Amino acid sequence: MSVETLEYTAKDFSSDQEVKWCPGCGDYAILKAVQKAMPLIGRKKEDIVFVSGIGCSSRFPYYMDTYGFHSIHGRAPAIATGVKLANPNLSVWQITGDGDALAIGGNHFIHLIRRNVSINVLLFNNRIYGLTKGQFSPTTNLGQSTKSSPQGTIDNPFNPGELVLGANGHFFARATDTNAKALTAILVEAEKHQGASIVEILQNCVIFNKDIFSNYTAKDVKLDNQLHVEHGQPMIFGSNSDKGLKLNGFKLEIVTIGEDGITEDDILVHDAHEEDSTLHNMLVKLQMPVVTGIIRSFQEDSFEIRMKKQVEEVEKNSPFKSVNDLLESGETWEIK
Amino acid sequence: MGTTAINEVDKVVIKFAGDSGDGMQLTGTQFTGTSALLGNDIATFPDYPAEIRAPQGTVAGVSGFQVHIGQAHIHTPGDNPDVLVAMNAAALKANLRDVAKGKTIIVDTDNFKRKDWEKAGFAEDPLSSGELREYHVIEAPMTALTKTALEGLGLDNKSIVRSKNMFALGMVYWMFSRPLEYTERFLKGKFGKKPEVLAGNIKALKAGFNYADTIEAFSSASAVLPADMAPGLYKNVMGNEATAWGFLAAAEKSGKELFLGSYPITPATDILQELAKHRHFGAKVFQAEDEIAGITSAIGAAFAGDLAITTTSGPGLALKGEALGLAVMTELPLVVVDVQRGGPSTGLPTKTEQSDLMQALYGRNGESPVVVVAAKSPADCFSMAFRAAKIALEHMTPVLLLTDGYVANGSQPWKIQHTEDLDDITPHEADKSMQNWQPYERDTASLARYWAYPGQEGYEHRIGGLEKDELTGNVSYTPENHEKMTHVREEKVQRVANYIPELEVDGAQEGDLLVVGWGGTYGSLLTAINQCAAQNKKVGLAHFSYIKPLPKNTAEVFGKYKKILVAELNQGQLVKYLRGELPQFTYQQFNKTQGLPFRVVELAHAINKTLEEK
Ligand SMILES: Cc1ncc(C[n+]2csc(CCOP(=O)(O)OP(=O)(O)O)c2C)c(N)n1
Ligand code: SF4
Ligand SMILES: [Mg+2]
């Protein structure tokens, strides 16, 4: 199939394997959104690779009719890095859970971001360990009682976005499993972005952490409790589209347009491309409303591009054209 | 060269020892390089402290470099130095017990003041106490003489004192009739941008040479003539360097791009560093955030079609265990190098040992077979790295290559093998002629599955760590399938035996005793066996390069001897494996765990004892 004639539909990306998540699990909606995004990224099927760790979410690659690697717990960032460096032409996607990415794989996660390898990371955050049946994770709310914290957790949770920005992340977006359309659009942008693109997806585990995000995602509250940001647009939200963000000193303030002399012109305009991440960090930390959309997208040369440039540069200047040249280099002597 | 009579000897062992800041490693490698160019056979052994700068003047801070040069074939760096160069009292203290009476000791008397010998742990001044009465001691105030020689060059005191290693080297060059050109050339390359430092070093080198000539103190002044070696082009190689080159050669021969994922660890780091120099071959060298990322990035690269390598030492191999199991399950080509060191835990980071064999064979969850091979000398690292890559690519299996600190840091002359002289490597890939390719479909002879990777149209597939269906590779929990796959994975590794060389024996081809070894102890064992042959003893040496699977003729070879003695630098790991694999034989064992290589004398002793026992 040549690129010009790429006419995939979402169905072309569905594998022959039976999907085995619990009925009602948020992962289904995410799978759909990803399959919808694939025909939009303009890549040939054979050039797409999904790499995952271990967890309910990490079963994902089996359901995609692309290349896929379901690996071991926490290590997918390093495996994906190897895939990308082996063949930088590939479109590489990492699927991970909040335990997989932030507990056992925390080290690999931050280093993938620090290096800025062009990999799209979909972090399925259900704030619980699903596969092992309900222990708390590094994102579980403080005090929540789970199977392994019957008296409530005493661990402070991570906010994944803060971790991404703290590791000098260049692309961070947040989405929900209830808004497939927004998610699909974000995925297309994540693929376009050169460098590591991290997409946190708030995902409902209906069995072990049911409705943990319903305060953000339920039909009746979502407009008031979610702020969906778009680059270049004023950060306005609310069922009447009259609430917005304004900077007050070093803090973000929620204001209402039409009250206290506030007009739309007073509302902050979102700049995802700004190199300084201070404001992005404030957006990431905001609890009510929760911010969704592409919060940060700042581009510079990615790791694999730098590696390629370096190899080309060294190749150009090296006296060695073959391994024999190397083997014969240095001090040698002939025995007759 | 004065009028001193030159006494020709066929081999000599020299040890340069000093404080870790004294530049002894450099001094030793220079002497090695010069001697190699003269056509001597050589073996070297650097011996340095784990701490970069342990307290100055203490035994803990002593760094040494032993070199064995000869006219005859040399297989080890030698048991005992014929000449010890001790740059301070601590260096003397640390090495004196290895020097036999009557041998030569050169000391820098400027570092034998009271505080020096006290710090080194001598109760009295060793130069005057009579302790060295039976040695041939050459006392030279090297520091002071270097200072005088370098006066007026405008160098600061620190740089002047640092040059004293060149003074010592100059003395030893004179002593063994070595030319200075090789080192002069080296110094010009190293200090070309610092003309004063260059002048200082060359001056110190010549001053040492001339001083030795002037004092004519050397009754043992010797010329070691060139060795009788097979014709060809040679160079001196270190084990780690040779390992790196073996992989580069394998990448070129297989038409694959090389990927290395690695995390620095002594004594394996040099492989990473050597490959990092060779980006011009397209080598993708990735310094990972830890050993787990080292191996998993390599697994990712293997999944995507590269020749993938990861390098480490024992503690790192422990971390890689789970991921190595993933490579076993996904049946991807991968080479893992473990440059062994003393353990457990951090153990003896800079010392050698062969104690990771069990970890290599069994250190994973589940039934998790991998091919295990070992390099027997610095130069053999090239061949075994190449072979490990060939097996991995042709049999679709992880291969674990064991070297050790002794082989990795040691050096020897290597007859350069050109890539056209090496075997071809044909990666076991799926091709268009295959109808309905399935991820776990196998070659009926080798049982290797066919490699297909991202970028190839029509082969899109999913693999992972869950048990696989024997054909489709889809997840399968069927009891019968799991048992079948368990057998297939083992059998695939066993069938590698059909493609590797048979076991060869050095020394007696049958007889009273078969000495068995593996890996880096080859030189010591061979030297011991050659001594037995000279004494008409019927002793053979079977040295394993391929451990899992064992060469097909192993039992046949073992059956030709009355006794079997397995000698290892551990508490008996190969011997345990052999007892399991070939239980029909009775094995005796000789083990050492001191962080040091075998001495030929101790081997000879063990062999004789075994021969004498009823
Ligand atoms: C080395 C290792 N340790 C522990 C486990 C057990 N384990 C499997 S998945 C998991 C947690 C998964 O949680 P998360 O990453 O949030 O994924 P989810 O199931 O919620 O999608 C754990 C602890 C394992 N498979 N491997
Ligand atoms: S346990 Fe939770 S996360 Fe896992 S499949 Fe079921 S609902 Fe989904
Ligand atoms: Mg989870």
mmCIF file of C-alpha atoms in Angstrom, chain A residues 314 320 326, chain B residues 244-245 248 273-285:
data_model
loop_
_atom_site.group_PDB
_atom_site.id
_atom_site.type_symbol
_atom_site.label_atom_id
_atom_site.label_comp_id
_atom_site.label_asym_id
_atom_site.label_seq_id
_atom_site.Cartn_x
_atom_site.Cartn_y
_atom_site.Cartn_z
ATOM 1 C CA VAL A 314 30.925 11.035 12.597
ATOM 2 C CA PHE A 320 37.144 4.044 8.857
ATOM 3 C CA LEU A 326 39.318 -0.355 12.256
ATOM 4 C CA ALA B 244 33.380 -4.568 20.967
ATOM 5 C CA TRP B 245 35.122 -5.230 17.662
ATOM 6 C CA LEU B 248 31.066 -4.579 14.923
ATOM 7 C CA GLN B 273 33.007 3.204 25.673
ATOM 8 C CA GLU B 274 34.731 1.445 22.813
ATOM 9 C CA LEU B 275 31.495 1.090 20.840
ATOM 10 C CA ALA B 276 30.611 4.722 21.556
ATOM 11 C CA LYS B 277 33.731 5.650 19.599
ATOM 12 C CA HIS B 278 32.395 3.863 16.539
ATOM 13 C CA ARG B 279 29.226 5.706 15.662
ATOM 14 C CA HIS B 280 30.646 5.940 12.141
ATOM 15 C CA PHE B 281 29.619 2.320 11.624
ATOM 16 C CA GLY B 282 26.102 3.424 12.444
ATOM 17 C CA ALA B 283 26.504 1.788 15.861
ATOM 18 C CA LYS B 284 23.603 2.968 17.997
ATOM 19 C CA VAL B 285 25.104 3.190 21.441
#
